Tab-separated table of C-alpha atoms in Angstrom:
chain	number	residue	atom	x	y	z
O	1098	MET	CA	62.067	-27.160	14.587
O	1099	ASN	CA	58.735	-26.944	12.829
O	1100	THR	CA	56.889	-23.616	13.114
O	1101	LYS	CA	54.148	-21.776	11.301
O	1102	LEU	CA	54.030	-18.013	10.830
O	1103	HIS	CA	50.662	-16.248	10.820
O	1104	ALA	CA	50.665	-12.693	9.517
O	1105	ILE	CA	48.463	-9.721	8.771
O	1106	CYS	CA	49.640	-7.470	5.981
O	1107	ASP	CA	48.250	-4.388	4.303
O	1108	SER	CA	47.136	-4.060	0.680
O	1109	GLN	CA	50.703	-3.293	-0.409
O	1110	GLY	CA	52.071	-6.511	1.084
O	1111	ARG	CA	53.776	-4.904	4.085
O	1112	PRO	CA	53.637	-6.948	7.316
O	1113	ILE	CA	51.572	-5.411	10.127
O	1114	ASP	CA	51.186	-8.157	12.732
O	1115	LEU	CA	52.980	-11.485	13.110
O	1116	PHE	CA	52.376	-14.555	15.277
O	1117	LEU	CA	54.433	-17.749	15.467
O	1118	THR	CA	52.946	-21.137	16.396
O	1119	ALA	CA	54.177	-24.703	16.430
O	1120	GLY	CA	53.955	-26.438	13.056
O	1121	PRO	CA	51.269	-29.070	13.770
O	1122	VAL	CA	48.969	-26.504	15.457
O	1123	SER	CA	45.771	-25.540	13.650
O	1124	ASP	CA	45.452	-22.191	11.886
O	1125	TYR	CA	42.587	-21.358	14.239
O	1126	ILE	CA	45.094	-20.698	17.035
O	1127	GLY	CA	46.853	-18.074	14.911
O	1128	ALA	CA	43.542	-16.552	13.881
O	1129	ARG	CA	42.405	-16.300	17.495
O	1130	ALA	CA	45.631	-14.556	18.460
O	1131	LEU	CA	45.529	-12.060	15.596
O	1132	VAL	CA	41.808	-11.204	15.522
O	1133	SER	CA	42.079	-8.639	18.320
O	1134	GLY	CA	44.810	-6.706	16.490
O	1135	LEU	CA	43.052	-6.386	13.153
O	1136	PRO	CA	43.089	-2.847	11.720
O	1137	ASN	CA	39.933	-1.084	10.552
O	1138	VAL	CA	39.536	-2.461	7.037
O	1139	LYS	CA	36.651	-3.423	4.768
O	1140	TRP	CA	37.904	-6.847	3.644
O	1141	LEU	CA	40.086	-9.621	5.034
O	1142	LEU	CA	41.615	-12.105	2.605
O	1143	GLY	CA	42.616	-15.487	4.008
O	1144	ASP	CA	43.151	-19.034	2.882
O	1145	ARG	CA	41.038	-22.101	3.621
O	1146	GLY	CA	42.846	-22.794	6.893
O	1147	TYR	CA	41.116	-19.787	8.470
O	1148	ASP	CA	37.610	-20.908	7.517
O	1149	ALA	CA	35.672	-21.140	10.774
O	1150	ASP	CA	32.241	-19.868	11.695
O	1151	TRP	CA	33.482	-18.209	14.901
O	1152	PHE	CA	36.175	-16.383	12.925
O	1153	ARG	CA	33.666	-15.154	10.361
O	1154	GLU	CA	31.400	-13.919	13.161
O	1155	ALA	CA	34.317	-12.140	14.861
O	1156	LEU	CA	35.104	-10.401	11.576
O	1157	GLN	CA	31.486	-9.381	11.073
O	1158	ASP	CA	31.392	-7.958	14.617
O	1159	LYS	CA	34.304	-5.732	13.596
O	1160	LYS	CA	32.463	-4.813	10.360
O	1161	ILE	CA	35.049	-6.652	8.223
O	1162	ARG	CA	33.867	-8.715	5.272
O	1163	PRO	CA	35.696	-12.043	5.001
O	1164	CYS	CA	36.987	-13.253	1.654
O	1165	ILE	CA	37.876	-16.765	2.739
O	1166	PRO	CA	36.963	-19.820	0.670
O	1167	GLY	CA	35.267	-22.645	2.515
O	1168	ARG	CA	37.009	-25.851	3.470
O	1169	LYS	CA	36.516	-28.802	1.158
O	1170	LYS	CA	34.602	-30.781	3.794
O	1171	ARG	CA	32.253	-27.950	4.782
O	1172	LYS	CA	28.634	-29.087	4.660
O	1173	THR	CA	27.217	-25.755	3.524
O	1174	PRO	CA	29.343	-23.984	0.892
O	1175	VAL	CA	30.456	-20.437	1.615
O	1176	ARG	CA	30.279	-17.739	-1.012
O	1177	TYR	CA	33.291	-15.484	-1.478
O	1178	ASP	CA	34.465	-12.935	-4.018
O	1179	LYS	CA	36.754	-14.934	-6.321
O	1180	ARG	CA	38.035	-11.841	-8.100
O	1181	ARG	CA	39.041	-10.210	-4.844
O	1182	TYR	CA	40.562	-13.476	-3.581
O	1183	LYS	CA	43.066	-13.379	-6.446
O	1184	ARG	CA	44.665	-10.385	-4.718
O	1185	ARG	CA	45.820	-12.735	-1.954
O	1186	ASN	CA	49.032	-13.119	-3.930
O	1187	ARG	CA	50.254	-9.997	-2.115
O	1188	ILE	CA	50.302	-12.018	1.094
O	1189	GLU	CA	52.333	-14.733	-0.612
O	1190	ILE	CA	54.691	-12.084	-1.981
O	1191	MET	CA	55.180	-10.779	1.579
O	1192	PHE	CA	56.119	-14.276	2.772
O	1193	GLY	CA	58.469	-14.606	-0.197
O	1194	ARG	CA	60.146	-11.318	0.702
O	1195	LEU	CA	60.610	-12.566	4.260
O	1196	LYS	CA	62.234	-15.718	2.909
O	1197	ASP	CA	64.683	-13.620	0.905
O	1198	TRP	CA	66.439	-13.289	4.241
O	1199	ARG	CA	68.585	-16.396	4.454
O	1200	ARG	CA	68.280	-16.680	8.218
O	1201	VAL	CA	64.478	-16.816	7.946
O	1202	ALA	CA	64.367	-19.126	4.932
O	1203	THR	CA	66.760	-21.762	6.266
O	1204	ARG	CA	65.717	-21.572	9.929
O	1205	TYR	CA	69.161	-21.779	11.507
O	1206	ASP	CA	67.831	-20.804	14.930
O	1207	ARG	CA	66.564	-23.596	17.132
O	1208	CYS	CA	64.996	-21.296	19.692
O	1209	PRO	CA	61.578	-19.923	18.589
O	1210	GLN	CA	62.236	-16.551	20.271
O	1211	THR	CA	65.466	-16.063	18.339
O	1212	PHE	CA	63.816	-17.159	15.099
O	1213	PHE	CA	60.896	-14.781	15.665
O	1214	SER	CA	63.288	-11.906	16.368
O	1215	ALA	CA	64.953	-12.564	12.984
O	1216	ILE	CA	61.501	-12.513	11.365
O	1217	ALA	CA	60.653	-9.248	13.146
O	1218	LEU	CA	63.892	-7.658	11.955
O	1219	ALA	CA	63.228	-8.743	8.368
O	1220	ALA	CA	59.611	-7.535	8.589
O	1221	THR	CA	60.731	-4.137	9.848
O	1222	VAL	CA	63.077	-3.684	6.902
O	1223	ILE	CA	60.449	-4.952	4.459
O	1224	PHE	CA	57.860	-2.527	5.856
O	1225	TRP	CA	60.029	0.482	5.057
O	1226	LEU	CA	61.281	-0.656	1.637
């Protein structure tokens, strides 16, 4: 019953790509699944869960600058644009708009495929509104 949704959204907070994993799975699994479908952008904003050297290198290979703060236990601190990172609220707003759909927020569906189809339906409507 526990799942985690990984998403890529544009600068306006519209969902572009979604990936569902089990709840106790690391964020690296979601990052690995979504890295191949990244659009051509200049910056990628992400939270601390996506802080990994291999992910940063994959982004740099695609000519995308990461704006991801380093984990607390990282030995060498990572510099990031704090002003740009404040725009990450658009991602949180996108997740909030998904949770406006009662079926997504309360997770009535036990089957992950059915739950993900409800998320996809909500994301489609959100994208066009």
